[in-house]
mmCIF file of C-alpha atoms in Angstrom:
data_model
loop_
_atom_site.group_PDB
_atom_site.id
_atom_site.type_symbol
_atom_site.label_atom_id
_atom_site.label_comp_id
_atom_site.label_asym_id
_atom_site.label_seq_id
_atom_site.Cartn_x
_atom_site.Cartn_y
_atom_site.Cartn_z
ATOM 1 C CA UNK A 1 27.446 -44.382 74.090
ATOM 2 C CA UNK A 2 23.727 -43.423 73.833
ATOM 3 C CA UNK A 3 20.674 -45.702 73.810
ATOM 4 C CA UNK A 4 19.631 -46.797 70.503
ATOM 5 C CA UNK A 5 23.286 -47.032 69.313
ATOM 6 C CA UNK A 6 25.725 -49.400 68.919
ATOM 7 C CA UNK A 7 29.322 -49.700 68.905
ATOM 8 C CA UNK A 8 31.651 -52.452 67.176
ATOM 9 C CA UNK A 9 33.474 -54.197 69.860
ATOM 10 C CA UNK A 10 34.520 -56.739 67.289
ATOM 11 C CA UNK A 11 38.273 -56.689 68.190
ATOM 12 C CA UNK A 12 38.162 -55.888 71.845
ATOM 13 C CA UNK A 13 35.882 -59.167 72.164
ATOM 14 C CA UNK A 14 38.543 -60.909 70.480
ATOM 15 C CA UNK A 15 35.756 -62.545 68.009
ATOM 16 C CA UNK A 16 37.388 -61.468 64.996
ATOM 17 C CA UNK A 17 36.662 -64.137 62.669
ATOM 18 C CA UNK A 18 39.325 -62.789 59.444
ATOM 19 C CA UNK A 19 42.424 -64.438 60.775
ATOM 20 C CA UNK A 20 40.467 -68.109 61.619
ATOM 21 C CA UNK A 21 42.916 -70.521 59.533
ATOM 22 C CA UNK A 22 41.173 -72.421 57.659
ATOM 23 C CA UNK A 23 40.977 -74.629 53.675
ATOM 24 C CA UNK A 24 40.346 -71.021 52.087
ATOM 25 C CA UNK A 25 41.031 -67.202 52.616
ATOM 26 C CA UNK A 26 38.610 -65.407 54.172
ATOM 27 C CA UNK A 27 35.526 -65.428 56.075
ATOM 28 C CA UNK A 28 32.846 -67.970 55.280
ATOM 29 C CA UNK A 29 30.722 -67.558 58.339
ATOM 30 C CA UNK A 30 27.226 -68.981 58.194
ATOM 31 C CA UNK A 31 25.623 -69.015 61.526
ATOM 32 C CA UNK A 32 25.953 -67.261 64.983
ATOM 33 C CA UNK A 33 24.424 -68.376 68.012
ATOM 34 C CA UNK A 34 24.814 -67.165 71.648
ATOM 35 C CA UNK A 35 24.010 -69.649 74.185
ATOM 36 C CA UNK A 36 25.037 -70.217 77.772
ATOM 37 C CA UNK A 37 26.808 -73.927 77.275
ATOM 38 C CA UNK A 38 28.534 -73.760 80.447
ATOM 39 C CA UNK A 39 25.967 -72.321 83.018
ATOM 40 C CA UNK A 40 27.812 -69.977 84.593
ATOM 41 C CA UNK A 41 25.122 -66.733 83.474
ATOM 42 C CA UNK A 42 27.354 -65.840 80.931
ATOM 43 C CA UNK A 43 26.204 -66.422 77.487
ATOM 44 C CA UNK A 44 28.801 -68.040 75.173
ATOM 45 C CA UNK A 45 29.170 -67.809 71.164
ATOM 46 C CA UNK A 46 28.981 -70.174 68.409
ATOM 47 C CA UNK A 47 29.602 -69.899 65.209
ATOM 48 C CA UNK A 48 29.047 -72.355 61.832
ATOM 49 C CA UNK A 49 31.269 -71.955 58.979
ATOM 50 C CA UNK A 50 32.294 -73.478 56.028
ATOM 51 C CA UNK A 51 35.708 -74.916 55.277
ATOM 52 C CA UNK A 52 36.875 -75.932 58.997
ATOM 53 C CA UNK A 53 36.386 -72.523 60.122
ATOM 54 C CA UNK A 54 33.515 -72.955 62.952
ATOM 55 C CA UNK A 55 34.736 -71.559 66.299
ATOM 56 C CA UNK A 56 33.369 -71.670 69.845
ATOM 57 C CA UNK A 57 34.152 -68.534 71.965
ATOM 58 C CA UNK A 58 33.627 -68.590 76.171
ATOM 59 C CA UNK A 59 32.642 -65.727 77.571
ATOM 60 C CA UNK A 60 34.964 -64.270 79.990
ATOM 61 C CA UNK A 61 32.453 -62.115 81.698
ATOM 62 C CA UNK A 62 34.346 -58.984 81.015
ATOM 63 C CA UNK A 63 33.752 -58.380 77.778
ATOM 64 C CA UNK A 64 35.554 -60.318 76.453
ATOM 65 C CA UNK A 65 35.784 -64.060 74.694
ATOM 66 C CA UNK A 66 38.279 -67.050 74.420
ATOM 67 C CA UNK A 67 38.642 -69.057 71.584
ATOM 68 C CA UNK A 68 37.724 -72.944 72.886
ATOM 69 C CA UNK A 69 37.182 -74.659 69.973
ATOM 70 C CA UNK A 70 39.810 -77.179 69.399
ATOM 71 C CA UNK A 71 39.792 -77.592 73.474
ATOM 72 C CA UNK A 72 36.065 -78.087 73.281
ATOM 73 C CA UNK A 73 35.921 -80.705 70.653
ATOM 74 C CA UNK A 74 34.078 -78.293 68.207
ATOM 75 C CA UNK A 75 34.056 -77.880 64.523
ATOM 76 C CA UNK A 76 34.971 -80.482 63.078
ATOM 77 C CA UNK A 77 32.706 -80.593 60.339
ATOM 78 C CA UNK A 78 34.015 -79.541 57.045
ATOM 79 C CA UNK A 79 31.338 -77.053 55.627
ATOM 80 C CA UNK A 80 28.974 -76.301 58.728
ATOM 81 C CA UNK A 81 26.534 -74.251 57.771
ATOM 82 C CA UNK A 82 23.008 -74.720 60.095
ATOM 83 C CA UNK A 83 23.247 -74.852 64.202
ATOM 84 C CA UNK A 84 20.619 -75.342 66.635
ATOM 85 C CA UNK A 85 21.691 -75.507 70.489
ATOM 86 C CA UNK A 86 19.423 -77.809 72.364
ATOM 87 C CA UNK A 87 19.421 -80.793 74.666
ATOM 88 C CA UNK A 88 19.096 -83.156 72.663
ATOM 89 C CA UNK A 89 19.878 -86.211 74.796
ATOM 90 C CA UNK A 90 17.990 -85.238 78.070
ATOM 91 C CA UNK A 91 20.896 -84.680 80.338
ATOM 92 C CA UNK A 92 20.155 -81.627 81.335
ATOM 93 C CA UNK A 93 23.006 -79.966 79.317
ATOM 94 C CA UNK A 94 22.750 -78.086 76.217
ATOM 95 C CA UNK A 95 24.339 -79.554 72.952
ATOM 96 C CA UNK A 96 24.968 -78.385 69.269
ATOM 97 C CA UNK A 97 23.653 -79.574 66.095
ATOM 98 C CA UNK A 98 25.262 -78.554 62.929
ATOM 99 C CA UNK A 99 24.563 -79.020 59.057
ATOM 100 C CA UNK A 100 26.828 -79.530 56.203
ATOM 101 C CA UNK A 101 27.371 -80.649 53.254
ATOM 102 C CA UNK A 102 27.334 -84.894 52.096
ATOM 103 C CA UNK A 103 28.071 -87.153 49.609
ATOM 104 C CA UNK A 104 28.302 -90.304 49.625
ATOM 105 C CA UNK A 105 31.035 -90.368 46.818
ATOM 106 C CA UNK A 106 32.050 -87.837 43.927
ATOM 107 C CA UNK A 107 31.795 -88.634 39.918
ATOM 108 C CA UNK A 108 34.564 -90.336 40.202
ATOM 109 C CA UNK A 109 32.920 -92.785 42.941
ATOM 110 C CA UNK A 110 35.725 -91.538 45.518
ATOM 111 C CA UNK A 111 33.849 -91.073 48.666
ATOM 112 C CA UNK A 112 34.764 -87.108 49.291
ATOM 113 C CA UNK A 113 36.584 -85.804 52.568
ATOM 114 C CA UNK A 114 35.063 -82.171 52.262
ATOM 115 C CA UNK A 115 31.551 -83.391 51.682
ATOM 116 C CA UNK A 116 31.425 -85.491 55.295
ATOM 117 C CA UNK A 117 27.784 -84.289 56.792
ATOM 118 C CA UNK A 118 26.460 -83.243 59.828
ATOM 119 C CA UNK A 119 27.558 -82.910 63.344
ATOM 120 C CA UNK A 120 25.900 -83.753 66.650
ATOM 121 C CA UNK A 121 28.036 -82.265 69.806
ATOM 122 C CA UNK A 122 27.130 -83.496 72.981
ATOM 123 C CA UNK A 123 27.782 -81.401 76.089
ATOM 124 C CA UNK A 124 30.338 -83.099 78.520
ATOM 125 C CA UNK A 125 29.173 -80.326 81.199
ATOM 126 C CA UNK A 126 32.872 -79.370 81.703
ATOM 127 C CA UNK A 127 33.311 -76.842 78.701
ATOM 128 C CA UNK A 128 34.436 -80.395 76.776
ATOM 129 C CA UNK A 129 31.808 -82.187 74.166
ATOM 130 C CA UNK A 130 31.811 -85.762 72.767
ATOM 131 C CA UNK A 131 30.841 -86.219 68.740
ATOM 132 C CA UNK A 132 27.445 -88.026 68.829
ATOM 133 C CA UNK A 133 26.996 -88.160 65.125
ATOM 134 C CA UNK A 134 27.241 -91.625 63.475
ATOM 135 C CA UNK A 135 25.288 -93.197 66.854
ATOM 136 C CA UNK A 136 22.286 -90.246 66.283
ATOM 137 C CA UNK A 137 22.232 -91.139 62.721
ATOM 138 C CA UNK A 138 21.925 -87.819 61.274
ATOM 139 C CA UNK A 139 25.775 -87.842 59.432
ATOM 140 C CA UNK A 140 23.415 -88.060 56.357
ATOM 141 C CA UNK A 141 21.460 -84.621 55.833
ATOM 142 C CA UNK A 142 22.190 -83.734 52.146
ATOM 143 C CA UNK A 143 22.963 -80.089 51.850
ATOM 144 C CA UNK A 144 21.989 -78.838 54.811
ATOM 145 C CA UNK A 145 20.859 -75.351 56.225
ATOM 146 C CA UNK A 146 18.567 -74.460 58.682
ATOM 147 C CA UNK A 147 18.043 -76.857 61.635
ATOM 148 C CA UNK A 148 15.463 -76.935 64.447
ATOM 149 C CA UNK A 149 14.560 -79.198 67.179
ATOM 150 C CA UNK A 150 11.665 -79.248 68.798
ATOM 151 C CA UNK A 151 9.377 -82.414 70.009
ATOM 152 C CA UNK A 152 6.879 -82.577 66.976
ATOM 153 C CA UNK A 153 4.948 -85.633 68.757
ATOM 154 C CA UNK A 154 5.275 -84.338 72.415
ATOM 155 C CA UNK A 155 6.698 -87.464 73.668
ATOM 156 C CA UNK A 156 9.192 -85.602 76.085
ATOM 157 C CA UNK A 157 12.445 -86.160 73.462
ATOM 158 C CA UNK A 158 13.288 -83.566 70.628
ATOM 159 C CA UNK A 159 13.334 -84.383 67.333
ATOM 160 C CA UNK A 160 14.962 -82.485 64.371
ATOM 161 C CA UNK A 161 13.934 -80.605 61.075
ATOM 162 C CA UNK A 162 16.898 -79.956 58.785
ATOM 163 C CA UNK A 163 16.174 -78.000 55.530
ATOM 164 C CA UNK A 164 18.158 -79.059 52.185
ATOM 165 C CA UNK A 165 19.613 -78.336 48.915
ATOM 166 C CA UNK A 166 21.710 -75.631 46.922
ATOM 167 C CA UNK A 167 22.167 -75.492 43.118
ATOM 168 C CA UNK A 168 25.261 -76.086 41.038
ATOM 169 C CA UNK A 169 25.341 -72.353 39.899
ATOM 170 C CA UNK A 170 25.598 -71.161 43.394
ATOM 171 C CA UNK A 171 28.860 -72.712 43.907
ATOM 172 C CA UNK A 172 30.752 -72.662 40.272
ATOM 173 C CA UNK A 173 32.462 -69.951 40.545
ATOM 174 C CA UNK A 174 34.339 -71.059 43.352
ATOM 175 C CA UNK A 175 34.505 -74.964 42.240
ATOM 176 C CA UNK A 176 38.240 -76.330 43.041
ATOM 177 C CA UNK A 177 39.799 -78.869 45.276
ATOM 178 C CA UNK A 178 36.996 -77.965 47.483
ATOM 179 C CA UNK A 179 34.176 -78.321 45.510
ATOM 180 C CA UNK A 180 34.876 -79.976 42.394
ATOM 181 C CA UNK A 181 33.057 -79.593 39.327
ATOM 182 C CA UNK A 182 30.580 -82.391 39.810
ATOM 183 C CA UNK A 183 28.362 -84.038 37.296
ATOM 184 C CA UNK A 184 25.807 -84.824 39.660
ATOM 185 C CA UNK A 185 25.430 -81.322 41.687
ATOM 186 C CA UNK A 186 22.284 -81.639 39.871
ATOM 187 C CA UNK A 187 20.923 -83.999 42.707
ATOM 188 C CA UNK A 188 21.400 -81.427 45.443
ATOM 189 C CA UNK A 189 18.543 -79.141 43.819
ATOM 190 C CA UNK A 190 15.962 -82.341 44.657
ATOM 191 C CA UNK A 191 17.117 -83.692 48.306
ATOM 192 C CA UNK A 192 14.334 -83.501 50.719
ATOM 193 C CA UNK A 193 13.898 -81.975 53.766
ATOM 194 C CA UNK A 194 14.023 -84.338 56.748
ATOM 195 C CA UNK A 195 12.167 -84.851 59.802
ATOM 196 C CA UNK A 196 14.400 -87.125 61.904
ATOM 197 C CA UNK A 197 12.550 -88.438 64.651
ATOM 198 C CA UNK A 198 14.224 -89.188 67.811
ATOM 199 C CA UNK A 199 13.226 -92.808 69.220
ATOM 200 C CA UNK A 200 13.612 -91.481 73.370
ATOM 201 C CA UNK A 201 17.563 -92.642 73.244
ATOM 202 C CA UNK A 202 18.777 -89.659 71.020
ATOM 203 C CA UNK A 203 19.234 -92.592 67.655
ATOM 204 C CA UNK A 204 16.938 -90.837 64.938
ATOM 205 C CA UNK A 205 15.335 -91.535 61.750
ATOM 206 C CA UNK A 206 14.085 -89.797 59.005
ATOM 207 C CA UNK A 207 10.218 -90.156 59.461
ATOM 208 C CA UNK A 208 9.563 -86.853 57.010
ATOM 209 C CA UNK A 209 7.305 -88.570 54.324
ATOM 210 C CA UNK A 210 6.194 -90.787 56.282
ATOM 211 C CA UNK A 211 4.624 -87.281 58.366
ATOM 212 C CA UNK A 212 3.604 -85.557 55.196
ATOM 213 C CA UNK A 213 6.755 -83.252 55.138
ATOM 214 C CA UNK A 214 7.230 -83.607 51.231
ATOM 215 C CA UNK A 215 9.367 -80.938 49.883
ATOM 216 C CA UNK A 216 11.796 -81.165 47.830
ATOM 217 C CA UNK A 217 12.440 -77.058 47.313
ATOM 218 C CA UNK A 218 15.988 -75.357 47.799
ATOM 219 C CA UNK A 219 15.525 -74.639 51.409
ATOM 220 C CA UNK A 220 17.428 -72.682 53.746
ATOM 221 C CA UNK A 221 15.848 -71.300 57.273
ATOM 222 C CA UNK A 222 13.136 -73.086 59.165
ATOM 223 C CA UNK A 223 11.476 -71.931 62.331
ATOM 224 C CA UNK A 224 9.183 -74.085 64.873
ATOM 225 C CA UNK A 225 6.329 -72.473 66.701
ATOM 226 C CA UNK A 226 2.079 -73.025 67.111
ATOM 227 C CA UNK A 227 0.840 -70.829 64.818
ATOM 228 C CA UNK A 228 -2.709 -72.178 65.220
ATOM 229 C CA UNK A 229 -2.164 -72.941 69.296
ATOM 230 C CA UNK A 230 -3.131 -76.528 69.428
ATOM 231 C CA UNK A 231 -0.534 -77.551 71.546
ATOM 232 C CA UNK A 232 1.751 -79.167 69.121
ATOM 233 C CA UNK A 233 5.028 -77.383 67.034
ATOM 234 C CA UNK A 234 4.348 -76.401 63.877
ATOM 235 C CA UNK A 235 7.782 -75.479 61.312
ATOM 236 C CA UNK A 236 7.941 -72.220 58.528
ATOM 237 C CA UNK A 237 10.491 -73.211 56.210
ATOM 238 C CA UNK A 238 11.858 -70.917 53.892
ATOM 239 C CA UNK A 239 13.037 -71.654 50.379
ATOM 240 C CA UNK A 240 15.585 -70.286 47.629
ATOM 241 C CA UNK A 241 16.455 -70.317 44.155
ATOM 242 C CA UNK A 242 17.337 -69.129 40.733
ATOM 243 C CA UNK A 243 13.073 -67.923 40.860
ATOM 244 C CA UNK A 244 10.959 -66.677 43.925
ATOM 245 C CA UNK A 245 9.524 -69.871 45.243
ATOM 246 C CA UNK A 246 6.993 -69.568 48.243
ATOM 247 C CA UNK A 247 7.559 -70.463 51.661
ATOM 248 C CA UNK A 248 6.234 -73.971 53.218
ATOM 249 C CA UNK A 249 4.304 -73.886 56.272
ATOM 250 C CA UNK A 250 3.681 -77.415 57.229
ATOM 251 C CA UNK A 251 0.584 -77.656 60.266
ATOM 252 C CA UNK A 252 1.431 -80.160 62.302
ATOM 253 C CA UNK A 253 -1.337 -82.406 62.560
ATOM 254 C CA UNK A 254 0.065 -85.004 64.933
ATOM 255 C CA UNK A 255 -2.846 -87.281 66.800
ATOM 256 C CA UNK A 256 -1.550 -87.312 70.427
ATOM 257 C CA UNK A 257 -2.708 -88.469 73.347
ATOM 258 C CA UNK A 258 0.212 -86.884 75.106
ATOM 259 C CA UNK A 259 0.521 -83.376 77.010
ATOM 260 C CA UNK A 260 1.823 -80.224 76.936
ATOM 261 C CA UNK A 261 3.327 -77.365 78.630
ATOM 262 C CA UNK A 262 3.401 -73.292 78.025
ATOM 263 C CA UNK A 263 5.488 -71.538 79.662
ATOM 264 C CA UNK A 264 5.316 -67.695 79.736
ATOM 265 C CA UNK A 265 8.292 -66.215 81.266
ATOM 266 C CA UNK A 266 9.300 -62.433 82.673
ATOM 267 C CA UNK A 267 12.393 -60.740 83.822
ATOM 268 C CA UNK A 268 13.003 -57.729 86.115
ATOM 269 C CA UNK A 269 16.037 -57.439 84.446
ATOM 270 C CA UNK A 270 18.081 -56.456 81.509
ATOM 271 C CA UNK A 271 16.972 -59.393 79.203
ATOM 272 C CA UNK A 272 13.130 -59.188 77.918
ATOM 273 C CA UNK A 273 10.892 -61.693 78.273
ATOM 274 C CA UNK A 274 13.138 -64.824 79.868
ATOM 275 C CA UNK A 275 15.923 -64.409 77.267
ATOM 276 C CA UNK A 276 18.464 -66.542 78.224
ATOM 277 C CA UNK A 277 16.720 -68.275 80.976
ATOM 278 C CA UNK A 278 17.007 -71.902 81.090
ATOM 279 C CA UNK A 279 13.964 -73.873 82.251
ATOM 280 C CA UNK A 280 13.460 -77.421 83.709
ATOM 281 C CA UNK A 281 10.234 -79.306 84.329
ATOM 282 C CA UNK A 282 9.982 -82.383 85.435
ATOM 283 C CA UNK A 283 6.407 -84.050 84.493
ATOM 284 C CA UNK A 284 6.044 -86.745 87.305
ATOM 285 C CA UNK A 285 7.893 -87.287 90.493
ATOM 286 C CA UNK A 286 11.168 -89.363 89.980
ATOM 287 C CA UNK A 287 10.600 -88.987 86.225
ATOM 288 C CA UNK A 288 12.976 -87.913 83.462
ATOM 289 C CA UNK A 289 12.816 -84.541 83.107
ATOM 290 C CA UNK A 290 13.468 -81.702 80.087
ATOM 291 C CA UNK A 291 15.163 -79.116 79.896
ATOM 292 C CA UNK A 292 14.819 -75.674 77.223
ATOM 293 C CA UNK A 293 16.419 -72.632 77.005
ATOM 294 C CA UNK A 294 14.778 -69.464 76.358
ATOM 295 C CA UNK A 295 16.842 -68.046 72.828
ATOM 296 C CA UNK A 296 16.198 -65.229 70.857
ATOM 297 C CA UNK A 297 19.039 -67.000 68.086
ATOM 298 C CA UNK A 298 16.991 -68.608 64.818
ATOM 299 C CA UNK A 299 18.989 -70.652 62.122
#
């Protein structure tokens, strides 16, 4: 092999995604992430899928990957789409936030099985996570996509932005037992994107208008950053649809009294600029203390 060339190491990984059983044929993959969830400097894969197909692989440190997913607790949302890996309760540890799809109840008012929201894994530290969802509060995020956390109000907890919506002629050609014919997939091209704010014990709430964050575009991808370096995370989000709609980029505008910390990071080694590193400050002596890793994954 030469540098500047790749070879497909698919199989040999054992990451082959074709033969994942799942509520329909083929691949559905959405979103792949590589993270280190169990600290031992090997960095691990996720991946979101719809129709129960999500899979968590450890990485052997050979080369090669096991499948952990039903061991691990993971994927058990129905049509996971978004991910963001991130600590999201301040343990230290980090933990995975997927999107999906929800509704409350079909045309028929029958609450729908397929449709049942988002996911919030917490990180048990021992290769194991517990579901966080319905005590977070963020079951409820539409038609999700792209997910980010990051701590808008730099109060030391991180809070989420989920982007929303699809359209009914995206999905008609394949509506069935799995996604009926609905009469009201009309209100998935008008759900909002949310801000939920975390309140310091992981429990959010959906603070988005309340912040200014009023869109309600087909969105897909979102990306934090400080695009005008004022110290506080502002969020690209990217929209879609049956014309060319423009991107939102929403300054962040927050009035804080609170601080904040950049962190440049190097490596002498074979990953650029930190990736991969993990990084833990704590702000005052005996105090809680937060913990990010460096990622070079986007949803």
């Amino acid at each position: 092999m030469q540098p500047g060339y790749f070879d497909d190491v698919t199989v040999s990984a054992q990451v082959v995604q074709n033969n994942v059983p799942g509520r329909r044929a083929g691949t559905h993959v959405h979103t792949p992430r590589f993270s280190d969830l169990d600290r031992d400097g090997w960095p691990d894969l996720v991946i979101t899928s719809d129709f129960d197909e999500s899979r968590l692989y450890w990485n052997n440190g050979d080369g090669t990957f096991t499948d952990g997913t039903i061991a691990a607790g993971f994927g058990t949302g129905r049509t996971e789409m978004g991910m963001e890996i991130a600590d999201i309760n301040g343990d230290g540890q980090l933990d995975i936030v997927t999107t999906s799809a929800f509704m409350d109840q079909n045309d028929d008012g029958i609450a729908d099985a397929h449709l049942d929201g988002n996911r919030l894994y917490l990180n048990d530290g021992d290769r194991t996570f517990t579901d966080g969802t319905d005590a977070a509060g963020i079951r409820k995020g539409y038609f999700g996509w792209g997910v980010v956390a990051f701590d808008y109000d730099n109060d030391a907890d991180l809070d989420l932005f989920q982007a929303n919506g699809t359209y009914r002629d995206a999905f008609c050609p394949i509506c069935d037992e799995d996604f009926p014919a609905y009469t009201v997939w009309e209100e998935f091209e008008h759900e909002p994107t949310l801000l939920f704010e975390n309140d310091g014990s992981s429990t959010f709430t959906d603070v988005a208008v309340a912040r200014g964050i009023v869109s309600n575009d087909i969105s897909m991808g979102v990306i934090a950053f400080d695009y005008d370096g004022d110290g506080d995370q502002d969020v690209l989000q990217v929209n879609e649809g049956r014309d060319p709609i423009a991107p939102n980029l929403f300054r962040n505008d927050t009035v804080s009294a609170n601080d904040w910390l950049q962190i440049k990071l190097s490596s002498n080694g074979s990953a650029p600029r930190g990736i991969g590193a993990y990084v833990t400050v704590t702000p005052s002596a005996g105090g809680p203390s937060q913990t990010r890793e460096m990622s070079a994954s986007g949803t």
